[in-house]
Amino acid sequence: MKRYLLVWLTGMTALLLVVAAFNAVVDPYGLFRWIDHPGFNHIKPAAADRGPMTKAYQVLRVQPRTLVLGNSRAELGLDPNDPAWPPQAQPVYNLALPGTGTATSLHYLQHVLAATADNPTAQPTLVVWGIDLMDFLTAPHAVLGTQSLIGGDLRLLLPGNTVRWQQQVRDHVESTLTMNALLDSLTTLVNQRNPYAIDLTPQGFNPMREYTKISQEEGYWAIFRQRDQDNIRAFLRRPNNIYGVDRRTSPRLDDLKEVIHLCRQNGIALRLFTYPYHAHLLEIFRITGHWSAFEEWKRAIVQILAEESATSGKPAFELWDFSELNAYTTETVPAQGDRRSSTRWYWESGHFKSMLGSLMLNRMVNHSAQPSNLGVLLTSTNVQEQLHINLTDMETYFDSHIEEVAVLQDFFRTVLARQATGH
């Protein structure tokens, strides 16, 4: 019996070691990147679903000069390999995480700064942070204090985190010794020659190849309409103000202030930018009652930047506003049933393509005058004028796109009716 148990234990141990070695080599989540070969394991379909874990490790390995922060709009829209990034900004790492808010951006910035505290030359010199109206909407009864993070916050290297080594052990076990890791390794191998495979690049960018297939099968009209309906439902669930109980700040605005403080304290240049919302999403802001909050949000951020500048005695960090109506954000959506036509600038009304992101980088990172009809550097002296221009442009769009607006309003009424009946 003892000999049998010894043989069994030896066999199981050997099997586990083989599985662990296989998973470590294939590396489905991109934690190790010991071997990274096109055609073998370069494409990482499973890593896209494990962004909080994958990016926490990858960003420290890359040691970027530039960090991109934000949510899925930034992850899909700003490619670290885009030639618009100047040489002094490289390497670039896209640390934006889908479905997250301001607290996550703050904590992942703290994670990078804590990891490089003993090596200042490894710290980023530029942070480009995409800020989203939805992330700043706050219930009137909200109290001050940092928001809770998405799952996996213990893996972050933060001041006072004494259990980081435990999280590292769990992450490495999860990535090598679990059945899920084995299945994800097999999926990784199978998808290397799939032109539509989901992926997360070594620089943290999601190229959204799967949307190309979806658009060919369903057409962009269907993708836009589905996202429009999702956005209407989402905004109807959200409060329509940006301040908490004291009407002066909110947990989200406090996160923003802390990011500004950390950048100033560490000598990091900060570029804030609003996302280039498609006109459909801007119209959804209006019909769901969030337009006033949209304007108040911009005024609040400009004020925060101006106050910090006055306190520090240094020029204010820049806020680039791309949430305006122009030739890009009013891109025409292909007609219903059209599966051949493609949009150039948008995947759908909520997410812009990296082609548009490249033009945005040229404006806010290179300070290029081109394209002149994209993006405005908001300051305390021009913010009110720009808000008036945006509102006027929105009214013009409303009058010139009656059919498109009518469809959005029909969606809105349908959602309200279903909510009223509990469906």
CSV table of C-alpha atoms in Angstrom, one decimal:
chain,number,residue,atom,x,y,z
A,1,MET,CA,0.0,0.0,0.0
A,2,LYS,CA,2.8,2.4,0.9
A,3,ARG,CA,4.5,1.7,-2.4
A,4,TYR,CA,1.3,2.3,-4.3
A,5,LEU,CA,0.8,5.6,-2.5
A,6,LEU,CA,4.3,6.6,-3.2
A,7,VAL,CA,3.9,5.8,-6.9
A,8,TRP,CA,0.6,7.7,-7.0
A,9,LEU,CA,2.0,10.7,-5.3
A,10,THR,CA,5.1,10.7,-7.6
A,11,GLY,CA,2.9,10.4,-10.7
A,12,MET,CA,0.6,13.2,-9.6
A,13,THR,CA,3.5,15.4,-8.7
A,14,ALA,CA,5.1,14.8,-12.1
A,15,LEU,CA,1.8,15.5,-13.8
A,16,LEU,CA,1.3,18.8,-11.9
A,17,LEU,CA,4.9,19.8,-12.8
A,18,VAL,CA,4.2,19.0,-16.5
A,19,VAL,CA,1.0,21.0,-16.4
A,20,ALA,CA,2.6,23.9,-14.6
A,21,ALA,CA,5.5,24.0,-17.1
A,22,PHE,CA,3.2,23.8,-20.1
A,23,ASN,CA,1.1,26.7,-18.7
A,24,ALA,CA,4.1,28.8,-17.8
A,25,VAL,CA,5.5,28.4,-21.4
A,26,VAL,CA,2.2,29.0,-23.2
A,27,ASP,CA,1.5,31.8,-20.6
A,28,PRO,CA,-2.2,32.4,-21.4
A,29,TYR,CA,-2.4,35.5,-19.3
A,30,GLY,CA,0.9,37.1,-20.2
A,31,LEU,CA,2.3,37.1,-16.7
A,32,PHE,CA,5.7,35.8,-17.6
A,33,ARG,CA,6.4,36.4,-21.3
A,34,TRP,CA,9.4,34.1,-21.1
A,35,ILE,CA,8.6,32.8,-24.6
A,36,ASP,CA,6.6,35.0,-26.9
A,37,HIS,CA,6.5,33.8,-30.5
A,38,PRO,CA,4.0,34.7,-33.3
A,39,GLY,CA,2.2,31.5,-34.3
A,40,PHE,CA,2.8,29.9,-30.9
A,41,ASN,CA,1.6,32.0,-28.0
A,42,HIS,CA,1.9,35.7,-29.0
A,43,ILE,CA,-1.9,36.2,-29.1
A,44,LYS,CA,-3.5,36.1,-25.6
A,45,PRO,CA,-7.3,35.6,-25.8
A,46,ALA,CA,-7.6,34.8,-22.1
A,47,ALA,CA,-5.5,37.8,-21.0
A,48,ALA,CA,-8.2,40.3,-22.1
A,49,ASP,CA,-10.5,38.8,-19.5
A,50,ARG,CA,-7.8,39.0,-16.8
A,51,GLY,CA,-6.8,42.6,-17.3
A,52,PRO,CA,-6.5,43.5,-13.7
A,53,MET,CA,-4.1,40.7,-13.0
A,54,THR,CA,-2.3,40.7,-16.3
A,55,LYS,CA,-1.7,44.4,-16.4
A,56,ALA,CA,-0.5,44.7,-12.8
A,57,TYR,CA,2.5,42.5,-13.7
A,58,GLN,CA,3.0,43.6,-17.3
A,59,VAL,CA,3.3,47.3,-16.6
A,60,LEU,CA,6.1,46.7,-14.1
A,61,ARG,CA,8.0,44.5,-16.7
A,62,VAL,CA,7.7,47.2,-19.4
A,63,GLN,CA,8.7,50.1,-17.1
A,64,PRO,CA,6.9,52.6,-19.4
A,65,ARG,CA,7.8,56.2,-19.8
A,66,THR,CA,4.1,56.9,-20.5
A,67,LEU,CA,1.1,55.4,-18.8
A,68,VAL,CA,-2.4,55.4,-20.3
A,69,LEU,CA,-5.2,55.3,-17.7
A,70,GLY,CA,-8.9,55.1,-18.1
A,71,ASN,CA,-11.6,52.5,-18.9
A,72,SER,CA,-12.4,50.4,-22.0
A,73,ARG,CA,-12.6,53.5,-24.2
A,74,ALA,CA,-8.9,54.2,-23.6
A,75,GLU,CA,-7.9,50.5,-23.8
A,76,LEU,CA,-9.4,50.1,-27.2
A,77,GLY,CA,-8.6,53.6,-28.6
A,78,LEU,CA,-5.0,54.4,-27.7
A,79,ASP,CA,-2.5,52.0,-29.1
A,80,PRO,CA,1.0,52.2,-27.4
A,81,ASN,CA,2.6,51.3,-30.7
A,82,ASP,CA,1.0,54.2,-32.5
A,83,PRO,CA,3.6,56.3,-34.4
A,84,ALA,CA,2.0,59.4,-33.0
A,85,TRP,CA,3.7,58.8,-29.7
A,86,PRO,CA,7.0,60.9,-29.7
A,87,PRO,CA,10.3,59.0,-29.0
A,88,GLN,CA,10.7,60.6,-25.6
A,89,ALA,CA,7.3,59.2,-24.5
A,90,GLN,CA,8.2,55.6,-25.3
A,91,PRO,CA,7.8,52.9,-24.2
A,92,VAL,CA,4.1,53.4,-23.6
A,93,TYR,CA,1.9,51.0,-21.6
A,94,ASN,CA,-1.9,51.0,-21.8
A,95,LEU,CA,-3.0,50.5,-18.2
A,96,ALA,CA,-6.7,51.3,-18.8
A,97,LEU,CA,-9.1,48.7,-17.6
A,98,PRO,CA,-12.6,48.1,-18.9
A,99,GLY,CA,-15.6,48.5,-16.5
A,100,THR,CA,-13.6,50.5,-14.0
A,101,GLY,CA,-13.7,54.0,-12.6
A,102,THR,CA,-11.6,56.7,-11.1
A,103,ALA,CA,-10.5,54.7,-8.0
A,104,THR,CA,-9.0,51.9,-10.2
A,105,SER,CA,-7.0,54.4,-12.2
A,106,LEU,CA,-5.7,56.0,-9.0
A,107,HIS,CA,-4.7,52.7,-7.4
A,108,TYR,CA,-3.0,51.4,-10.5
A,109,LEU,CA,-1.0,54.6,-10.7
A,110,GLN,CA,-0.1,54.2,-7.0
A,111,HIS,CA,0.9,50.6,-7.8
A,112,VAL,CA,3.4,51.7,-10.5
A,113,LEU,CA,4.8,54.6,-8.4
A,114,ALA,CA,5.3,52.3,-5.3
A,115,ALA,CA,7.1,49.7,-7.4
A,116,THR,CA,9.5,52.3,-8.8
A,117,ALA,CA,9.9,54.3,-5.7
A,118,ASP,CA,13.5,53.1,-5.2
A,119,ASN,CA,14.4,53.6,-8.9
A,120,PRO,CA,13.2,57.1,-10.0
A,121,THR,CA,14.6,56.5,-13.5
A,122,ALA,CA,12.0,53.7,-14.0
A,123,GLN,CA,9.1,56.0,-13.1
A,124,PRO,CA,6.8,57.2,-15.9
A,125,THR,CA,7.3,60.8,-17.0
A,126,LEU,CA,3.8,61.2,-18.7
A,127,VAL,CA,0.3,60.0,-17.7
A,128,VAL,CA,-2.5,60.2,-20.3
A,129,TRP,CA,-5.8,59.7,-18.5
A,130,GLY,CA,-9.1,59.4,-20.3
A,131,ILE,CA,-11.9,60.6,-18.0
A,132,ASP,CA,-15.5,59.6,-18.6
A,133,LEU,CA,-18.7,61.4,-17.5
A,134,MET,CA,-20.3,58.1,-16.4
A,135,ASP,CA,-17.4,57.4,-13.9
A,136,PHE,CA,-18.0,60.8,-12.2
A,137,LEU,CA,-21.8,60.6,-11.8
A,138,THR,CA,-22.5,60.6,-8.1
A,139,ALA,CA,-25.5,59.9,-5.9
A,140,PRO,CA,-26.5,63.1,-3.9
A,141,HIS,CA,-26.0,61.2,-0.6
A,142,ALA,CA,-22.5,60.0,-1.5
A,143,VAL,CA,-20.0,60.5,1.3
A,144,LEU,CA,-16.3,61.1,0.9
A,145,GLY,CA,-13.9,58.2,0.7
A,146,THR,CA,-12.2,56.2,-1.9
A,147,GLN,CA,-14.4,53.9,-4.0
A,148,SER,CA,-14.0,50.2,-3.7
A,149,LEU,CA,-11.8,48.5,-6.4
A,150,ILE,CA,-12.7,45.8,-8.8
A,151,GLY,CA,-11.7,42.3,-7.8
A,152,GLY,CA,-8.0,41.6,-7.4
A,153,ASP,CA,-6.9,44.8,-5.6
A,154,LEU,CA,-4.6,42.9,-3.2
A,155,ARG,CA,-2.2,42.2,-6.1
A,156,LEU,CA,-1.5,45.9,-6.2
A,157,LEU,CA,1.8,47.1,-4.7
A,158,LEU,CA,0.3,49.9,-2.5
A,159,PRO,CA,1.6,51.5,0.7
A,160,GLY,CA,0.6,49.4,3.7
A,161,ASN,CA,-0.1,46.3,1.6
A,162,THR,CA,1.7,43.6,3.6
A,163,VAL,CA,0.1,40.6,1.9
A,164,ARG,CA,1.3,41.2,-1.6
A,165,TRP,CA,3.5,38.1,-1.6
A,166,GLN,CA,0.4,36.0,-0.8
A,167,GLN,CA,-1.4,37.5,-3.8
A,168,GLN,CA,1.6,36.8,-6.0
A,169,VAL,CA,1.5,33.2,-4.9
A,170,ARG,CA,-2.2,32.9,-5.7
A,171,ASP,CA,-1.7,34.6,-9.1
A,172,HIS,CA,1.1,32.3,-10.1
A,173,VAL,CA,-0.8,29.2,-8.9
A,174,GLU,CA,-3.9,30.4,-10.8
A,175,SER,CA,-1.8,30.9,-13.9
A,176,THR,CA,0.0,27.6,-13.9
A,177,LEU,CA,-1.6,24.9,-11.7
A,178,THR,CA,-5.4,25.2,-12.4
A,179,MET,CA,-7.7,23.6,-14.9
A,180,ASN,CA,-8.8,27.0,-16.1
A,181,ALA,CA,-5.2,27.9,-16.9
A,182,LEU,CA,-4.8,24.7,-18.8
A,183,LEU,CA,-7.9,25.3,-20.8
A,184,ASP,CA,-6.9,28.9,-21.5
A,185,SER,CA,-3.4,27.6,-22.6
A,186,LEU,CA,-5.1,25.3,-25.1
A,187,THR,CA,-7.3,28.2,-26.3
A,188,THR,CA,-4.2,30.3,-26.7
A,189,LEU,CA,-2.6,27.7,-29.0
A,190,VAL,CA,-5.7,27.2,-31.0
A,191,ASN,CA,-6.3,30.9,-31.7
A,192,GLN,CA,-2.8,31.8,-32.9
A,193,ARG,CA,-4.0,31.8,-36.6
A,194,ASN,CA,-7.5,33.1,-35.9
A,195,PRO,CA,-7.6,36.6,-37.5
A,196,TYR,CA,-10.5,37.5,-35.2
A,197,ALA,CA,-9.1,36.3,-32.0
A,198,ILE,CA,-9.5,38.4,-28.8
A,199,ASP,CA,-6.1,39.7,-27.7
A,200,LEU,CA,-4.3,41.8,-25.2
A,201,THR,CA,-0.9,42.9,-26.4
A,202,PRO,CA,2.3,43.0,-24.3
A,203,GLN,CA,1.7,46.8,-24.1
A,204,GLY,CA,-1.8,46.4,-22.7
A,205,PHE,CA,-3.8,47.3,-25.9
A,206,ASN,CA,-6.9,45.5,-27.0
A,207,PRO,CA,-7.0,45.6,-30.9
A,208,MET,CA,-10.7,44.5,-31.0
A,209,ARG,CA,-10.3,42.0,-33.8
A,210,GLU,CA,-13.4,40.2,-32.8
A,211,TYR,CA,-15.5,43.3,-33.7
A,212,THR,CA,-14.4,43.0,-37.3
A,213,LYS,CA,-16.0,39.6,-37.5
A,214,ILE,CA,-19.2,40.8,-35.7
A,215,SER,CA,-19.5,43.8,-38.0
A,216,GLN,CA,-19.2,41.5,-41.1
A,217,GLU,CA,-21.9,39.2,-39.7
A,218,GLU,CA,-24.3,41.7,-38.3
A,219,GLY,CA,-23.4,45.1,-39.7
A,220,TYR,CA,-22.4,48.2,-37.9
A,221,TRP,CA,-26.0,49.4,-37.7
A,222,ALA,CA,-26.8,46.5,-35.4
A,223,ILE,CA,-23.7,47.1,-33.3
A,224,PHE,CA,-24.5,50.8,-32.9
A,225,ARG,CA,-28.1,50.1,-32.0
A,226,GLN,CA,-27.3,47.5,-29.4
A,227,ARG,CA,-24.8,49.8,-27.7
A,228,ASP,CA,-27.2,52.7,-27.9
A,229,GLN,CA,-29.8,50.7,-26.0
A,230,ASP,CA,-27.2,49.5,-23.5
A,231,ASN,CA,-26.1,53.1,-22.9
A,232,ILE,CA,-29.7,54.3,-22.4
A,233,ARG,CA,-30.3,51.7,-19.8
A,234,ALA,CA,-27.0,52.4,-18.1
A,235,PHE,CA,-27.6,56.2,-17.9
A,236,LEU,CA,-31.2,55.8,-16.7
A,237,ARG,CA,-29.7,53.8,-13.7
A,238,ARG,CA,-27.2,56.5,-12.9
A,239,PRO,CA,-27.6,59.7,-10.9
A,240,ASN,CA,-27.6,63.0,-12.8
A,241,ASN,CA,-25.2,65.0,-10.8
A,242,ILE,CA,-21.4,64.9,-10.0
A,243,TYR,CA,-21.3,66.1,-6.4
A,244,GLY,CA,-21.9,64.4,-3.1
A,245,VAL,CA,-23.7,65.6,0.0
A,246,ASP,CA,-21.7,68.8,0.4
A,247,ARG,CA,-22.1,69.9,-3.2
A,248,ARG,CA,-18.4,70.8,-3.4
A,249,THR,CA,-16.7,67.5,-4.2
A,250,SER,CA,-17.3,63.7,-4.5
A,251,PRO,CA,-15.3,60.5,-4.1
A,252,ARG,CA,-14.7,60.5,-7.8
A,253,LEU,CA,-13.5,64.1,-7.9
A,254,ASP,CA,-11.3,63.4,-4.9
A,255,ASP,CA,-9.7,60.5,-6.8
A,256,LEU,CA,-9.0,63.0,-9.6
A,257,LYS,CA,-7.4,65.4,-7.2
A,258,GLU,CA,-5.2,62.6,-5.8
A,259,VAL,CA,-4.0,61.6,-9.3
A,260,ILE,CA,-3.1,65.3,-10.0
A,261,HIS,CA,-1.3,65.5,-6.6
A,262,LEU,CA,0.7,62.3,-7.3
A,263,CYS,CA,1.7,63.5,-10.8
A,264,ARG,CA,2.8,66.9,-9.5
A,265,GLN,CA,4.6,65.4,-6.5
A,266,ASN,CA,6.6,63.0,-8.7
A,267,GLY,CA,7.3,65.4,-11.6
A,268,ILE,CA,5.1,63.6,-14.0
A,269,ALA,CA,3.4,65.4,-16.9
A,270,LEU,CA,-0.4,64.8,-16.9
A,271,ARG,CA,-2.7,65.0,-19.9
A,272,LEU,CA,-6.4,64.6,-19.0
A,273,PHE,CA,-8.8,64.1,-21.9
A,274,THR,CA,-12.5,63.6,-22.4
A,275,TYR,CA,-13.5,60.8,-24.7
A,276,PRO,CA,-14.7,61.6,-28.3
A,277,TYR,CA,-18.3,60.4,-27.7
A,278,HIS,CA,-20.2,59.7,-30.8
A,279,ALA,CA,-23.2,62.0,-31.4
A,280,HIS,CA,-25.5,59.2,-30.5
A,281,LEU,CA,-24.0,59.0,-27.0
A,282,LEU,CA,-24.1,62.8,-26.7
A,283,GLU,CA,-27.8,62.7,-27.6
A,284,ILE,CA,-28.3,60.0,-24.9
A,285,PHE,CA,-26.8,62.4,-22.4
A,286,ARG,CA,-29.5,64.9,-23.4
A,287,ILE,CA,-32.6,62.6,-23.5
A,288,THR,CA,-31.7,60.9,-20.2
A,289,GLY,CA,-31.3,64.2,-18.4
A,290,HIS,CA,-27.5,64.2,-18.0
A,291,TRP,CA,-26.6,67.2,-20.1
A,292,SER,CA,-26.4,69.6,-17.2
A,293,ALA,CA,-24.2,67.2,-15.3
A,294,PHE,CA,-22.0,66.9,-18.5
A,295,GLU,CA,-21.4,70.6,-18.5
A,296,GLU,CA,-21.0,70.8,-14.7
A,297,TRP,CA,-18.4,68.0,-14.9
A,298,LYS,CA,-16.2,69.9,-17.3
A,299,ARG,CA,-16.5,73.1,-15.3
A,300,ALA,CA,-15.5,71.2,-12.1
A,301,ILE,CA,-12.4,69.6,-13.6
A,302,VAL,CA,-11.2,72.9,-15.1
A,303,GLN,CA,-11.7,74.5,-11.7
A,304,ILE,CA,-9.8,71.7,-9.9
A,305,LEU,CA,-6.9,72.1,-12.3
A,306,ALA,CA,-6.8,75.9,-11.9
A,307,GLU,CA,-6.9,75.7,-8.1
A,308,GLU,CA,-4.1,73.1,-8.1
A,309,SER,CA,-2.0,75.4,-10.4
A,310,ALA,CA,-2.5,78.3,-8.1
A,311,THR,CA,-1.5,76.3,-5.1
A,312,SER,CA,1.6,74.7,-6.6
A,313,GLY,CA,2.6,77.9,-8.5
A,314,LYS,CA,3.1,75.9,-11.7
A,315,PRO,CA,1.2,75.8,-15.0
A,316,ALA,CA,-2.0,73.8,-14.9
A,317,PHE,CA,-2.1,70.3,-16.2
A,318,GLU,CA,-3.9,70.1,-19.5
A,319,LEU,CA,-7.4,69.0,-20.1
A,320,TRP,CA,-8.2,68.2,-23.7
A,321,ASP,CA,-11.9,68.1,-24.6
A,322,PHE,CA,-12.7,65.7,-27.4
A,323,SER,CA,-16.4,65.4,-26.5
A,324,GLU,CA,-17.6,67.8,-29.1
A,325,LEU,CA,-19.6,67.5,-32.3
A,326,ASN,CA,-17.4,67.5,-35.4
A,327,ALA,CA,-16.7,65.5,-38.6
A,328,TYR,CA,-15.4,62.6,-36.6
A,329,THR,CA,-18.0,62.3,-33.8
A,330,THR,CA,-20.9,62.7,-36.2
A,331,GLU,CA,-19.7,59.8,-38.4
A,332,THR,CA,-22.6,58.3,-40.3
A,333,VAL,CA,-23.7,54.8,-39.3
A,334,PRO,CA,-24.1,52.4,-42.1
A,335,ALA,CA,-27.8,51.6,-43.0
A,336,GLN,CA,-29.7,48.7,-41.5
A,337,GLY,CA,-28.9,45.5,-43.3
A,338,ASP,CA,-25.6,46.9,-44.8
A,339,ARG,CA,-22.9,44.3,-43.9
A,340,ARG,CA,-20.3,45.6,-46.3
A,341,SER,CA,-19.9,49.2,-45.2
A,342,SER,CA,-17.5,50.0,-42.3
A,343,THR,CA,-17.1,52.9,-40.0
A,344,ARG,CA,-13.7,54.6,-40.0
A,345,TRP,CA,-13.6,56.1,-36.5
A,346,TYR,CA,-16.0,54.1,-34.3
A,347,TRP,CA,-16.6,50.5,-33.3
A,348,GLU,CA,-20.0,51.8,-31.9
A,349,SER,CA,-21.2,54.9,-30.2
A,350,GLY,CA,-19.3,54.2,-27.0
A,351,HIS,CA,-15.9,53.2,-28.3
A,352,PHE,CA,-13.6,54.9,-30.8
A,353,LYS,CA,-11.1,53.2,-33.0
A,354,SER,CA,-7.3,53.6,-32.7
A,355,MET,CA,-7.3,55.6,-36.0
A,356,LEU,CA,-9.2,58.3,-34.2
A,357,GLY,CA,-7.0,57.8,-31.1
A,358,SER,CA,-3.9,58.5,-33.3
A,359,LEU,CA,-5.3,61.9,-34.3
A,360,MET,CA,-6.1,62.7,-30.7
A,361,LEU,CA,-2.6,61.8,-29.6
A,362,ASN,CA,-1.2,64.1,-32.3
A,363,ARG,CA,-3.2,67.0,-30.7
A,364,MET,CA,-2.7,66.4,-27.0
A,365,VAL,CA,0.7,64.8,-26.9
A,366,ASN,CA,2.5,66.4,-29.8
A,367,HIS,CA,0.5,69.7,-29.6
A,368,SER,CA,0.0,69.6,-33.3
A,369,ALA,CA,-2.4,72.1,-34.9
A,370,GLN,CA,-3.7,69.3,-37.0
A,371,PRO,CA,-6.4,68.2,-37.2
A,372,SER,CA,-7.7,71.6,-36.3
A,373,ASN,CA,-11.3,70.4,-36.0
A,374,LEU,CA,-10.6,67.8,-33.3
A,375,GLY,CA,-10.1,68.6,-29.6
A,376,VAL,CA,-10.0,71.8,-27.6
A,377,LEU,CA,-7.7,72.6,-24.8
A,378,LEU,CA,-10.1,73.6,-22.0
A,379,THR,CA,-9.2,76.4,-19.6
A,380,SER,CA,-11.0,78.5,-17.1
A,381,THR,CA,-11.1,81.3,-19.7
A,382,ASN,CA,-12.7,79.3,-22.5
A,383,VAL,CA,-14.7,76.6,-20.8
A,384,GLN,CA,-18.0,78.5,-20.8
A,385,GLU,CA,-17.7,79.5,-24.4
A,386,GLN,CA,-17.0,75.9,-25.4
A,387,LEU,CA,-20.0,74.6,-23.5
A,388,HIS,CA,-22.2,77.1,-25.3
A,389,ILE,CA,-20.7,76.0,-28.7
A,390,ASN,CA,-21.3,72.4,-27.8
A,391,LEU,CA,-24.9,73.0,-26.9
A,392,THR,CA,-25.5,75.0,-30.1
A,393,ASP,CA,-23.9,72.2,-32.2
A,394,MET,CA,-26.1,69.6,-30.4
A,395,GLU,CA,-29.2,71.5,-31.3
A,396,THR,CA,-28.1,71.8,-34.9
A,397,TYR,CA,-27.4,68.0,-35.0
A,398,PHE,CA,-30.9,67.4,-33.5
A,399,ASP,CA,-32.5,69.4,-36.3
A,400,SER,CA,-30.4,67.8,-39.1
A,401,HIS,CA,-30.6,64.2,-38.0
A,402,ILE,CA,-34.3,63.9,-37.2
A,403,GLU,CA,-34.6,60.2,-38.1
A,404,GLU,CA,-31.5,59.1,-36.1
A,405,VAL,CA,-32.6,61.1,-33.1
A,406,ALA,CA,-36.1,59.7,-33.4
A,407,VAL,CA,-34.8,56.2,-33.2
A,408,LEU,CA,-32.9,57.0,-30.0
A,409,GLN,CA,-35.9,58.6,-28.5
A,410,ASP,CA,-38.0,55.5,-29.4
A,411,PHE,CA,-35.4,53.3,-27.6
A,412,PHE,CA,-35.6,55.7,-24.6
A,413,ARG,CA,-39.4,55.5,-24.4
A,414,THR,CA,-39.4,51.7,-24.8
A,415,VAL,CA,-36.9,51.4,-21.9
A,416,LEU,CA,-39.0,53.7,-19.7
A,417,ALA,CA,-42.1,51.7,-20.5
A,418,ARG,CA,-40.4,48.4,-19.6
A,419,GLN,CA,-39.1,49.8,-16.4
A,420,ALA,CA,-42.6,51.1,-15.5
A,421,THR,CA,-44.0,47.6,-16.0
A,422,GLY,CA,-41.1,45.8,-14.3
A,423,HIS,CA,-39.8,44.1,-17.4
